[in-house]
């Protein structure tokens, strides 16, 4: 922000400036918490009894709040600059000391791109766009550091450190790749994949597993609900996939090209797995009656 002593502001302009400044601090607070709900391999939210599937909504809410406060912060600042005829001077400034305003503008624009491509209308129909633009968080954090300086970045650093640690641990877990034991394609374009598993691996009902198939993409991980029971199927794990998007449709076409007699060739479909993630509690089994509601597939 431009120091207050640089401008002479009227009462309403001063109030706008105060709102912009405080909105920036609120956006920073949201950013400090933003990465905590998506730590899949760490039990940050499980301590509160919140599972990963439910904690993702907090990531969405915090991200939306951060963009809202960040837009108020940037918009209010640009408004004051424009009124005081300093817009051209301040907007493109990249000084060696103090706040770098251009970096703040790049941070806000990057955040808006990430937020827009995360909307359900885009995420569900164009998952690849959502997935790859989400990796712009690296650009976002780098320019955020340039804009705010190290004193403010320390507030965000703990969450970012835990996020990096969680990512490293998950990469180690998913490093040994397995293969597809068998695959079935149903008339509705639903795919059932069966993968081998360690007999010692157990999981609760409604658990989710993330899989990556390098023959389709070396970067994309997709979550799917597990349809088998670890108490019944000791050596295998099954998932059900609906061919809707590009990734799942590509998988369906690849499996279609293999006739049943070539089932042994399924071993050439290398798969990396991560998880399972799911509820650690089975408290619902205490009840005599249960109401089960299911929707979607995979």
PDB file of C-alpha atoms in Angstrom:
ATOM      1  CA  UNK A   1       0.000   0.000   0.000  1.00  0.00           C
ATOM      2  CA  UNK A   2       1.043   3.621  -0.506  1.00  0.00           C
ATOM      3  CA  UNK A   3       1.908   5.295   2.829  1.00  0.00           C
ATOM      4  CA  UNK A   4      -0.911   7.457   4.111  1.00  0.00           C
ATOM      5  CA  UNK A   5       1.332  10.495   4.374  1.00  0.00           C
ATOM      6  CA  UNK A   6       1.748  10.453   0.582  1.00  0.00           C
ATOM      7  CA  UNK A   7      -1.885  11.475   0.067  1.00  0.00           C
ATOM      8  CA  UNK A   8      -4.325  13.957   1.546  1.00  0.00           C
ATOM      9  CA  UNK A   9      -7.600  12.058   1.783  1.00  0.00           C
ATOM     10  CA  UNK A  10     -11.142  13.155   2.486  1.00  0.00           C
ATOM     11  CA  UNK A  11     -13.171  11.342   5.142  1.00  0.00           C
ATOM     12  CA  UNK A  12     -14.839   8.871   2.745  1.00  0.00           C
ATOM     13  CA  UNK A  13     -11.573   8.279   0.901  1.00  0.00           C
ATOM     14  CA  UNK A  14      -9.865   7.515   4.196  1.00  0.00           C
ATOM     15  CA  UNK A  15     -12.623   5.043   5.065  1.00  0.00           C
ATOM     16  CA  UNK A  16     -12.238   3.308   1.699  1.00  0.00           C
ATOM     17  CA  UNK A  17      -8.511   3.147   2.303  1.00  0.00           C
ATOM     18  CA  UNK A  18      -9.033   1.610   5.762  1.00  0.00           C
ATOM     19  CA  UNK A  19     -11.448  -0.993   4.358  1.00  0.00           C
ATOM     20  CA  UNK A  20      -8.920  -1.874   1.632  1.00  0.00           C
ATOM     21  CA  UNK A  21      -6.095  -2.211   4.156  1.00  0.00           C
ATOM     22  CA  UNK A  22      -8.066  -4.380   6.571  1.00  0.00           C
ATOM     23  CA  UNK A  23      -9.409  -6.496   3.708  1.00  0.00           C
ATOM     24  CA  UNK A  24      -5.812  -7.244   2.759  1.00  0.00           C
ATOM     25  CA  UNK A  25      -5.104  -8.456   6.298  1.00  0.00           C
ATOM     26  CA  UNK A  26      -8.233 -10.643   6.243  1.00  0.00           C
ATOM     27  CA  UNK A  27      -7.191 -12.116   2.881  1.00  0.00           C
ATOM     28  CA  UNK A  28      -3.809 -12.908   4.402  1.00  0.00           C
ATOM     29  CA  UNK A  29      -5.466 -14.656   7.358  1.00  0.00           C
ATOM     30  CA  UNK A  30      -7.559 -16.778   4.955  1.00  0.00           C
ATOM     31  CA  UNK A  31      -4.421 -17.680   3.011  1.00  0.00           C
ATOM     32  CA  UNK A  32      -2.704 -18.778   6.224  1.00  0.00           C
ATOM     33  CA  UNK A  33      -5.479 -21.356   6.783  1.00  0.00           C
ATOM     34  CA  UNK A  34      -6.219 -22.169   3.141  1.00  0.00           C
ATOM     35  CA  UNK A  35      -3.950 -25.204   2.738  1.00  0.00           C
ATOM     36  CA  UNK A  36      -4.734 -26.911   6.052  1.00  0.00           C
ATOM     37  CA  UNK A  37      -8.058 -28.536   4.981  1.00  0.00           C
ATOM     38  CA  UNK A  38      -6.442 -30.307   2.002  1.00  0.00           C
ATOM     39  CA  UNK A  39      -3.689 -32.106   3.914  1.00  0.00           C
ATOM     40  CA  UNK A  40      -4.774 -35.627   2.952  1.00  0.00           C
ATOM     41  CA  UNK A  41      -1.993 -37.496   4.683  1.00  0.00           C
ATOM     42  CA  UNK A  42      -2.100 -35.594   7.980  1.00  0.00           C
ATOM     43  CA  UNK A  43      -4.784 -35.791  10.627  1.00  0.00           C
ATOM     44  CA  UNK A  44      -5.175 -32.034  11.149  1.00  0.00           C
ATOM     45  CA  UNK A  45      -8.957 -32.043  10.814  1.00  0.00           C
ATOM     46  CA  UNK A  46      -9.450 -35.630  11.997  1.00  0.00           C
ATOM     47  CA  UNK A  47      -8.664 -34.381  15.501  1.00  0.00           C
ATOM     48  CA  UNK A  48     -11.928 -32.448  15.232  1.00  0.00           C
ATOM     49  CA  UNK A  49     -13.748 -35.470  13.798  1.00  0.00           C
ATOM     50  CA  UNK A  50     -13.834 -34.004  10.267  1.00  0.00           C
ATOM     51  CA  UNK A  51     -12.858 -36.324   7.414  1.00  0.00           C
ATOM     52  CA  UNK A  52     -11.004 -35.250   4.285  1.00  0.00           C
ATOM     53  CA  UNK A  53     -14.079 -35.278   2.039  1.00  0.00           C
ATOM     54  CA  UNK A  54     -15.835 -32.836   4.374  1.00  0.00           C
ATOM     55  CA  UNK A  55     -12.776 -30.688   5.078  1.00  0.00           C
ATOM     56  CA  UNK A  56     -12.392 -29.790   1.390  1.00  0.00           C
ATOM     57  CA  UNK A  57     -15.431 -27.518   1.689  1.00  0.00           C
ATOM     58  CA  UNK A  58     -13.493 -25.376   4.192  1.00  0.00           C
ATOM     59  CA  UNK A  59     -10.748 -25.012   1.590  1.00  0.00           C
ATOM     60  CA  UNK A  60     -13.373 -23.794  -0.899  1.00  0.00           C
ATOM     61  CA  UNK A  61     -14.899 -21.357   1.599  1.00  0.00           C
ATOM     62  CA  UNK A  62     -11.513 -19.983   2.664  1.00  0.00           C
ATOM     63  CA  UNK A  63     -10.440 -19.599  -0.965  1.00  0.00           C
ATOM     64  CA  UNK A  64     -13.622 -17.726  -1.865  1.00  0.00           C
ATOM     65  CA  UNK A  65     -13.279 -15.468   1.184  1.00  0.00           C
ATOM     66  CA  UNK A  66      -9.622 -14.807   0.353  1.00  0.00           C
ATOM     67  CA  UNK A  67     -10.451 -13.768  -3.211  1.00  0.00           C
ATOM     68  CA  UNK A  68     -13.305 -11.559  -1.970  1.00  0.00           C
ATOM     69  CA  UNK A  69     -11.112  -9.758   0.564  1.00  0.00           C
ATOM     70  CA  UNK A  70      -8.224  -9.612  -1.901  1.00  0.00           C
ATOM     71  CA  UNK A  71     -10.464  -8.001  -4.530  1.00  0.00           C
ATOM     72  CA  UNK A  72     -11.669  -5.424  -1.997  1.00  0.00           C
ATOM     73  CA  UNK A  73      -8.056  -4.784  -1.025  1.00  0.00           C
ATOM     74  CA  UNK A  74      -6.855  -4.320  -4.594  1.00  0.00           C
ATOM     75  CA  UNK A  75      -9.969  -2.553  -5.873  1.00  0.00           C
ATOM     76  CA  UNK A  76     -10.031  -0.060  -3.002  1.00  0.00           C
ATOM     77  CA  UNK A  77      -6.352   0.725  -3.434  1.00  0.00           C
ATOM     78  CA  UNK A  78      -6.700   1.251  -7.198  1.00  0.00           C
ATOM     79  CA  UNK A  79      -9.722   3.492  -6.579  1.00  0.00           C
ATOM     80  CA  UNK A  80      -7.753   5.772  -4.256  1.00  0.00           C
ATOM     81  CA  UNK A  81      -4.825   5.854  -6.665  1.00  0.00           C
ATOM     82  CA  UNK A  82      -7.159   6.778  -9.518  1.00  0.00           C
ATOM     83  CA  UNK A  83      -8.884   9.556  -7.560  1.00  0.00           C
ATOM     84  CA  UNK A  84      -5.516  11.019  -6.569  1.00  0.00           C
ATOM     85  CA  UNK A  85      -4.153  10.672 -10.112  1.00  0.00           C
ATOM     86  CA  UNK A  86      -1.391   8.308  -9.018  1.00  0.00           C
ATOM     87  CA  UNK A  87      -2.723   5.215 -10.788  1.00  0.00           C
ATOM     88  CA  UNK A  88      -0.178   5.202 -13.600  1.00  0.00           C
ATOM     89  CA  UNK A  89       2.724   5.934 -11.253  1.00  0.00           C
ATOM     90  CA  UNK A  90       1.929   3.303  -8.615  1.00  0.00           C
ATOM     91  CA  UNK A  91       0.312   0.513 -10.612  1.00  0.00           C
ATOM     92  CA  UNK A  92       3.461  -0.538 -12.499  1.00  0.00           C
ATOM     93  CA  UNK A  93       6.014   0.190  -9.779  1.00  0.00           C
ATOM     94  CA  UNK A  94       8.515  -2.516  -8.870  1.00  0.00           C
ATOM     95  CA  UNK A  95      10.841  -0.861  -6.396  1.00  0.00           C
ATOM     96  CA  UNK A  96      13.778  -2.616  -4.724  1.00  0.00           C
ATOM     97  CA  UNK A  97      12.620  -1.854  -1.180  1.00  0.00           C
ATOM     98  CA  UNK A  98       9.181  -1.669   0.433  1.00  0.00           C
ATOM     99  CA  UNK A  99       5.996  -3.089  -1.028  1.00  0.00           C
ATOM    100  CA  UNK A 100       5.997  -4.124  -4.664  1.00  0.00           C
ATOM    101  CA  UNK A 101       2.594  -3.110  -5.969  1.00  0.00           C
ATOM    102  CA  UNK A 102       2.889  -4.807  -9.349  1.00  0.00           C
ATOM    103  CA  UNK A 103       3.531  -8.110  -7.550  1.00  0.00           C
ATOM    104  CA  UNK A 104       0.287  -7.608  -5.615  1.00  0.00           C
ATOM    105  CA  UNK A 105      -1.632  -7.107  -8.840  1.00  0.00           C
ATOM    106  CA  UNK A 106      -0.132 -10.283 -10.333  1.00  0.00           C
ATOM    107  CA  UNK A 107      -1.033 -12.143  -7.129  1.00  0.00           C
ATOM    108  CA  UNK A 108      -4.654 -10.985  -7.323  1.00  0.00           C
ATOM    109  CA  UNK A 109      -5.007 -11.813 -11.036  1.00  0.00           C
ATOM    110  CA  UNK A 110      -3.511 -15.276 -10.482  1.00  0.00           C
ATOM    111  CA  UNK A 111      -5.882 -15.885  -7.585  1.00  0.00           C
ATOM    112  CA  UNK A 112      -8.864 -14.849  -9.699  1.00  0.00           C
ATOM    113  CA  UNK A 113      -7.841 -17.263 -12.474  1.00  0.00           C
ATOM    114  CA  UNK A 114      -7.545 -20.119  -9.959  1.00  0.00           C
ATOM    115  CA  UNK A 115     -10.894 -19.245  -8.371  1.00  0.00           C
ATOM    116  CA  UNK A 116     -12.795 -18.893 -11.665  1.00  0.00           C
ATOM    117  CA  UNK A 117     -11.508 -22.220 -13.012  1.00  0.00           C
ATOM    118  CA  UNK A 118     -12.510 -23.854  -9.711  1.00  0.00           C
ATOM    119  CA  UNK A 119     -16.189 -23.059 -10.147  1.00  0.00           C
ATOM    120  CA  UNK A 120     -18.347 -26.215 -10.363  1.00  0.00           C
ATOM    121  CA  UNK A 121     -19.405 -25.442 -13.932  1.00  0.00           C
ATOM    122  CA  UNK A 122     -15.755 -25.661 -15.064  1.00  0.00           C
ATOM    123  CA  UNK A 123     -14.397 -28.186 -12.559  1.00  0.00           C
ATOM    124  CA  UNK A 124     -16.966 -30.864 -13.417  1.00  0.00           C
ATOM    125  CA  UNK A 125     -16.897 -30.474 -17.198  1.00  0.00           C
ATOM    126  CA  UNK A 126     -13.278 -29.408 -17.746  1.00  0.00           C
ATOM    127  CA  UNK A 127     -11.374 -31.056 -14.918  1.00  0.00           C
ATOM    128  CA  UNK A 128      -8.019 -30.726 -16.722  1.00  0.00           C
ATOM    129  CA  UNK A 129      -8.396 -26.925 -16.820  1.00  0.00           C
ATOM    130  CA  UNK A 130      -9.240 -26.872 -13.118  1.00  0.00           C
ATOM    131  CA  UNK A 131      -6.394 -29.243 -12.250  1.00  0.00           C
ATOM    132  CA  UNK A 132      -3.578 -27.543 -14.135  1.00  0.00           C
ATOM    133  CA  UNK A 133      -4.542 -23.944 -13.330  1.00  0.00           C
ATOM    134  CA  UNK A 134      -4.623 -24.894  -9.649  1.00  0.00           C
ATOM    135  CA  UNK A 135      -0.863 -25.367  -9.893  1.00  0.00           C
ATOM    136  CA  UNK A 136      -0.606 -21.604 -10.393  1.00  0.00           C
ATOM    137  CA  UNK A 137      -0.615 -21.493  -6.582  1.00  0.00           C
ATOM    138  CA  UNK A 138       3.197 -21.502  -6.895  1.00  0.00           C
ATOM    139  CA  UNK A 139       3.076 -18.265  -8.915  1.00  0.00           C
ATOM    140  CA  UNK A 140       0.515 -16.895  -6.450  1.00  0.00           C
ATOM    141  CA  UNK A 141       2.703 -17.561  -3.397  1.00  0.00           C
ATOM    142  CA  UNK A 142       5.911 -16.259  -5.005  1.00  0.00           C
ATOM    143  CA  UNK A 143       4.375 -12.916  -5.971  1.00  0.00           C
ATOM    144  CA  UNK A 144       2.537 -12.741  -2.643  1.00  0.00           C
ATOM    145  CA  UNK A 145       5.969 -12.892  -0.976  1.00  0.00           C
ATOM    146  CA  UNK A 146       7.262 -10.114  -3.233  1.00  0.00           C
ATOM    147  CA  UNK A 147       4.217  -7.985  -2.444  1.00  0.00           C
ATOM    148  CA  UNK A 148       3.996  -8.397   1.317  1.00  0.00           C
ATOM    149  CA  UNK A 149       7.603  -9.036   2.286  1.00  0.00           C
ATOM    150  CA  UNK A 150       8.981 -11.654   4.642  1.00  0.00           C
ATOM    151  CA  UNK A 151       7.290 -10.277   7.784  1.00  0.00           C
ATOM    152  CA  UNK A 152       3.819 -11.032   6.454  1.00  0.00           C
ATOM    153  CA  UNK A 153       4.910 -14.233   4.697  1.00  0.00           C
ATOM    154  CA  UNK A 154       5.833 -15.756   8.065  1.00  0.00           C
ATOM    155  CA  UNK A 155       2.110 -15.869   8.818  1.00  0.00           C
ATOM    156  CA  UNK A 156       1.506 -18.055   5.771  1.00  0.00           C
ATOM    157  CA  UNK A 157       4.687 -20.138   6.077  1.00  0.00           C
ATOM    158  CA  UNK A 158       3.444 -22.780   8.618  1.00  0.00           C
ATOM    159  CA  UNK A 159       0.524 -23.850   6.420  1.00  0.00           C
ATOM    160  CA  UNK A 160       2.725 -23.887   3.322  1.00  0.00           C
ATOM    161  CA  UNK A 161       5.369 -25.965   5.130  1.00  0.00           C
ATOM    162  CA  UNK A 162       2.778 -28.548   6.236  1.00  0.00           C
ATOM    163  CA  UNK A 163       1.370 -28.651   2.694  1.00  0.00           C
ATOM    164  CA  UNK A 164       4.836 -29.366   1.231  1.00  0.00           C
ATOM    165  CA  UNK A 165       5.545 -32.009   3.892  1.00  0.00           C
ATOM    166  CA  UNK A 166       2.187 -33.679   3.218  1.00  0.00           C
ATOM    167  CA  UNK A 167       2.893 -33.689  -0.525  1.00  0.00           C
ATOM    168  CA  UNK A 168       6.326 -35.276  -0.030  1.00  0.00           C
ATOM    169  CA  UNK A 169       4.920 -38.000   2.226  1.00  0.00           C
ATOM    170  CA  UNK A 170       2.168 -38.793  -0.289  1.00  0.00           C
ATOM    171  CA  UNK A 171       4.716 -38.968  -3.114  1.00  0.00           C
ATOM    172  CA  UNK A 172       6.734 -41.493  -1.113  1.00  0.00           C
ATOM    173  CA  UNK A 173       3.623 -43.555  -0.364  1.00  0.00           C
ATOM    174  CA  UNK A 174       2.528 -43.646  -4.017  1.00  0.00           C
ATOM    175  CA  UNK A 175       5.996 -44.335  -5.431  1.00  0.00           C
ATOM    176  CA  UNK A 176       5.733 -48.151  -5.800  1.00  0.00           C
ATOM    177  CA  UNK A 177       3.347 -48.602  -8.735  1.00  0.00           C
ATOM    178  CA  UNK A 178       0.978 -51.543  -9.055  1.00  0.00           C
ATOM    179  CA  UNK A 179      -1.090 -52.758 -12.000  1.00  0.00           C
ATOM    180  CA  UNK A 180      -4.657 -53.547 -13.006  1.00  0.00           C
ATOM    181  CA  UNK A 181      -5.595 -57.158 -12.256  1.00  0.00           C
ATOM    182  CA  UNK A 182      -8.849 -57.055 -14.181  1.00  0.00           C
ATOM    183  CA  UNK A 183     -11.288 -54.614 -15.702  1.00  0.00           C
ATOM    184  CA  UNK A 184     -14.959 -54.818 -16.613  1.00  0.00           C
ATOM    185  CA  UNK A 185     -16.888 -52.357 -18.732  1.00  0.00           C
ATOM    186  CA  UNK A 186     -20.640 -52.229 -18.216  1.00  0.00           C
ATOM    187  CA  UNK A 187     -23.147 -51.090 -20.886  1.00  0.00           C
ATOM    188  CA  UNK A 188     -23.636 -47.787 -19.039  1.00  0.00           C
ATOM    189  CA  UNK A 189     -19.925 -47.016 -19.587  1.00  0.00           C
ATOM    190  CA  UNK A 190     -19.170 -47.743 -15.962  1.00  0.00           C
ATOM    191  CA  UNK A 191     -15.774 -49.345 -15.386  1.00  0.00           C
ATOM    192  CA  UNK A 192     -14.850 -51.672 -12.565  1.00  0.00           C
ATOM    193  CA  UNK A 193     -11.115 -51.908 -11.887  1.00  0.00           C
ATOM    194  CA  UNK A 194      -9.610 -54.522  -9.595  1.00  0.00           C
ATOM    195  CA  UNK A 195      -6.149 -53.867  -8.192  1.00  0.00           C
ATOM    196  CA  UNK A 196      -3.932 -56.006  -5.971  1.00  0.00           C
ATOM    197  CA  UNK A 197      -3.391 -54.921  -2.379  1.00  0.00           C
ATOM    198  CA  UNK A 198      -1.492 -55.953   0.710  1.00  0.00           C
ATOM    199  CA  UNK A 199      -3.638 -58.264   2.895  1.00  0.00           C
ATOM    200  CA  UNK A 200      -2.685 -56.112   5.893  1.00  0.00           C
ATOM    201  CA  UNK A 201      -4.301 -53.025   4.347  1.00  0.00           C
ATOM    202  CA  UNK A 202      -7.724 -52.393   5.866  1.00  0.00           C
ATOM    203  CA  UNK A 203     -10.174 -49.574   5.314  1.00  0.00           C
ATOM    204  CA  UNK A 204     -13.640 -48.517   6.358  1.00  0.00           C
ATOM    205  CA  UNK A 205     -16.719 -48.402   4.113  1.00  0.00           C
ATOM    206  CA  UNK A 206     -17.065 -45.222   1.997  1.00  0.00           C
ATOM    207  CA  UNK A 207     -13.271 -44.867   1.842  1.00  0.00           C
ATOM    208  CA  UNK A 208     -11.710 -43.171  -1.175  1.00  0.00           C
ATOM    209  CA  UNK A 209      -8.533 -44.000  -3.068  1.00  0.00           C
ATOM    210  CA  UNK A 210      -6.625 -41.727  -5.450  1.00  0.00           C
ATOM    211  CA  UNK A 211      -5.181 -43.322  -8.574  1.00  0.00           C
ATOM    212  CA  UNK A 212      -2.868 -42.194 -11.357  1.00  0.00           C
ATOM    213  CA  UNK A 213      -2.434 -44.082 -14.643  1.00  0.00           C
ATOM    214  CA  UNK A 214       0.801 -42.909 -16.333  1.00  0.00           C
ATOM    215  CA  UNK A 215      -0.368 -44.138 -19.760  1.00  0.00           C
ATOM    216  CA  UNK A 216      -3.072 -41.453 -19.585  1.00  0.00           C
ATOM    217  CA  UNK A 217      -1.323 -38.736 -17.583  1.00  0.00           C
ATOM    218  CA  UNK A 218       1.785 -38.562 -15.431  1.00  0.00           C
ATOM    219  CA  UNK A 219       0.348 -35.784 -13.312  1.00  0.00           C
ATOM    220  CA  UNK A 220      -3.367 -36.286 -12.803  1.00  0.00           C
ATOM    221  CA  UNK A 221      -4.674 -38.011  -9.678  1.00  0.00           C
ATOM    222  CA  UNK A 222      -8.374 -38.882  -9.471  1.00  0.00           C
ATOM    223  CA  UNK A 223     -10.332 -39.973  -6.376  1.00  0.00           C
ATOM    224  CA  UNK A 224     -12.749 -42.901  -6.523  1.00  0.00           C
ATOM    225  CA  UNK A 225     -14.897 -44.645  -3.949  1.00  0.00           C
ATOM    226  CA  UNK A 226     -13.852 -48.174  -3.021  1.00  0.00           C
ATOM    227  CA  UNK A 227     -16.580 -50.724  -3.722  1.00  0.00           C
ATOM    228  CA  UNK A 228     -14.939 -53.779  -2.172  1.00  0.00           C
ATOM    229  CA  UNK A 229     -14.580 -54.733   1.492  1.00  0.00           C
ATOM    230  CA  UNK A 230     -11.177 -55.292   3.068  1.00  0.00           C
ATOM    231  CA  UNK A 231     -12.750 -57.941   5.304  1.00  0.00           C
ATOM    232  CA  UNK A 232     -13.992 -59.985   2.338  1.00  0.00           C
ATOM    233  CA  UNK A 233     -11.421 -59.248  -0.372  1.00  0.00           C
ATOM    234  CA  UNK A 234      -8.093 -59.663   1.405  1.00  0.00           C
ATOM    235  CA  UNK A 235      -5.840 -59.429  -1.640  1.00  0.00           C
ATOM    236  CA  UNK A 236      -7.719 -57.102  -4.000  1.00  0.00           C
ATOM    237  CA  UNK A 237      -9.358 -53.710  -4.011  1.00  0.00           C
ATOM    238  CA  UNK A 238     -12.081 -52.624  -6.454  1.00  0.00           C
ATOM    239  CA  UNK A 239     -13.275 -49.231  -7.630  1.00  0.00           C
ATOM    240  CA  UNK A 240     -16.096 -48.149  -9.934  1.00  0.00           C
ATOM    241  CA  UNK A 241     -15.547 -45.391 -12.484  1.00  0.00           C
ATOM    242  CA  UNK A 242     -18.050 -43.608 -14.715  1.00  0.00           C
ATOM    243  CA  UNK A 243     -16.664 -42.589 -18.126  1.00  0.00           C
ATOM    244  CA  UNK A 244     -17.679 -38.936 -18.338  1.00  0.00           C
ATOM    245  CA  UNK A 245     -14.656 -36.630 -18.597  1.00  0.00           C
ATOM    246  CA  UNK A 246     -11.610 -36.831 -20.852  1.00  0.00           C
ATOM    247  CA  UNK A 247      -9.482 -38.875 -18.434  1.00  0.00           C
ATOM    248  CA  UNK A 248     -12.156 -41.466 -17.686  1.00  0.00           C
ATOM    249  CA  UNK A 249     -13.223 -41.663 -21.345  1.00  0.00           C
ATOM    250  CA  UNK A 250      -9.613 -42.270 -22.377  1.00  0.00           C
ATOM    251  CA  UNK A 251      -9.396 -45.076 -19.833  1.00  0.00           C
ATOM    252  CA  UNK A 252     -12.619 -46.588 -21.165  1.00  0.00           C
ATOM    253  CA  UNK A 253     -11.342 -46.488 -24.765  1.00  0.00           C
ATOM    254  CA  UNK A 254      -8.023 -48.062 -23.783  1.00  0.00           C
ATOM    255  CA  UNK A 255      -9.766 -50.921 -22.001  1.00  0.00           C
ATOM    256  CA  UNK A 256     -12.200 -51.371 -24.905  1.00  0.00           C
ATOM    257  CA  UNK A 257      -9.257 -51.990 -27.203  1.00  0.00           C
ATOM    258  CA  UNK A 258      -8.222 -55.031 -25.129  1.00  0.00           C
ATOM    259  CA  UNK A 259     -10.383 -58.131 -25.772  1.00  0.00           C
ATOM    260  CA  UNK A 260     -11.193 -60.438 -22.877  1.00  0.00           C
ATOM    261  CA  UNK A 261      -8.674 -63.005 -24.102  1.00  0.00           C
ATOM    262  CA  UNK A 262      -5.913 -60.512 -23.488  1.00  0.00           C
ATOM    263  CA  UNK A 263      -6.673 -60.161 -19.804  1.00  0.00           C
ATOM    264  CA  UNK A 264      -3.027 -60.877 -19.030  1.00  0.00           C
ATOM    265  CA  UNK A 265      -2.095 -57.648 -20.801  1.00  0.00           C
ATOM    266  CA  UNK A 266      -3.833 -55.721 -18.027  1.00  0.00           C
ATOM    267  CA  UNK A 267      -0.537 -55.950 -16.164  1.00  0.00           C
ATOM    268  CA  UNK A 268       0.883 -53.418 -18.614  1.00  0.00           C
ATOM    269  CA  UNK A 269      -1.535 -50.824 -17.245  1.00  0.00           C
ATOM    270  CA  UNK A 270       0.646 -49.485 -14.447  1.00  0.00           C
ATOM    271  CA  UNK A 271      -1.265 -47.676 -11.705  1.00  0.00           C
ATOM    272  CA  UNK A 272      -0.035 -45.533  -8.836  1.00  0.00           C
ATOM    273  CA  UNK A 273      -2.290 -45.442  -5.787  1.00  0.00           C
ATOM    274  CA  UNK A 274      -2.607 -43.127  -2.815  1.00  0.00           C
ATOM    275  CA  UNK A 275      -4.711 -43.797   0.227  1.00  0.00           C
ATOM    276  CA  UNK A 276      -7.216 -45.086   1.140  1.00  0.00           C
ATOM    277  CA  UNK A 277      -8.711 -42.120   2.946  1.00  0.00           C
ATOM    278  CA  UNK A 278     -11.936 -42.484   4.804  1.00  0.00           C
ATOM    279  CA  UNK A 279     -13.731 -42.413   8.120  1.00  0.00           C
ATOM    280  CA  UNK A 280     -11.729 -43.835  11.006  1.00  0.00           C
ATOM    281  CA  UNK A 281     -14.887 -44.323  13.052  1.00  0.00           C
ATOM    282  CA  UNK A 282     -17.494 -47.056  12.607  1.00  0.00           C
ATOM    283  CA  UNK A 283     -19.913 -45.583  15.138  1.00  0.00           C
ATOM    284  CA  UNK A 284     -22.831 -45.941  12.722  1.00  0.00           C
ATOM    285  CA  UNK A 285     -22.726 -49.724  13.271  1.00  0.00           C
ATOM    286  CA  UNK A 286     -24.091 -49.177  16.779  1.00  0.00           C
ATOM    287  CA  UNK A 287     -27.513 -48.299  15.390  1.00  0.00           C
ATOM    288  CA  UNK A 288     -30.215 -50.882  14.707  1.00  0.00           C
ATOM    289  CA  UNK A 289     -31.462 -49.078  11.588  1.00  0.00           C
ATOM    290  CA  UNK A 290     -29.587 -47.033   9.003  1.00  0.00           C
ATOM    291  CA  UNK A 291     -30.778 -44.798   6.171  1.00  0.00           C
ATOM    292  CA  UNK A 292     -28.302 -45.008   3.280  1.00  0.00           C
ATOM    293  CA  UNK A 293     -28.440 -42.394   0.523  1.00  0.00           C
ATOM    294  CA  UNK A 294     -26.198 -42.769  -2.532  1.00  0.00           C
ATOM    295  CA  UNK A 295     -25.630 -40.494  -5.473  1.00  0.00           C
ATOM    296  CA  UNK A 296     -23.305 -40.367  -8.445  1.00  0.00           C
ATOM    297  CA  UNK A 297     -20.749 -43.051  -9.228  1.00  0.00           C
ATOM    298  CA  UNK A 298     -17.058 -43.533  -8.528  1.00  0.00           C
TER     299      UNK A 298
END
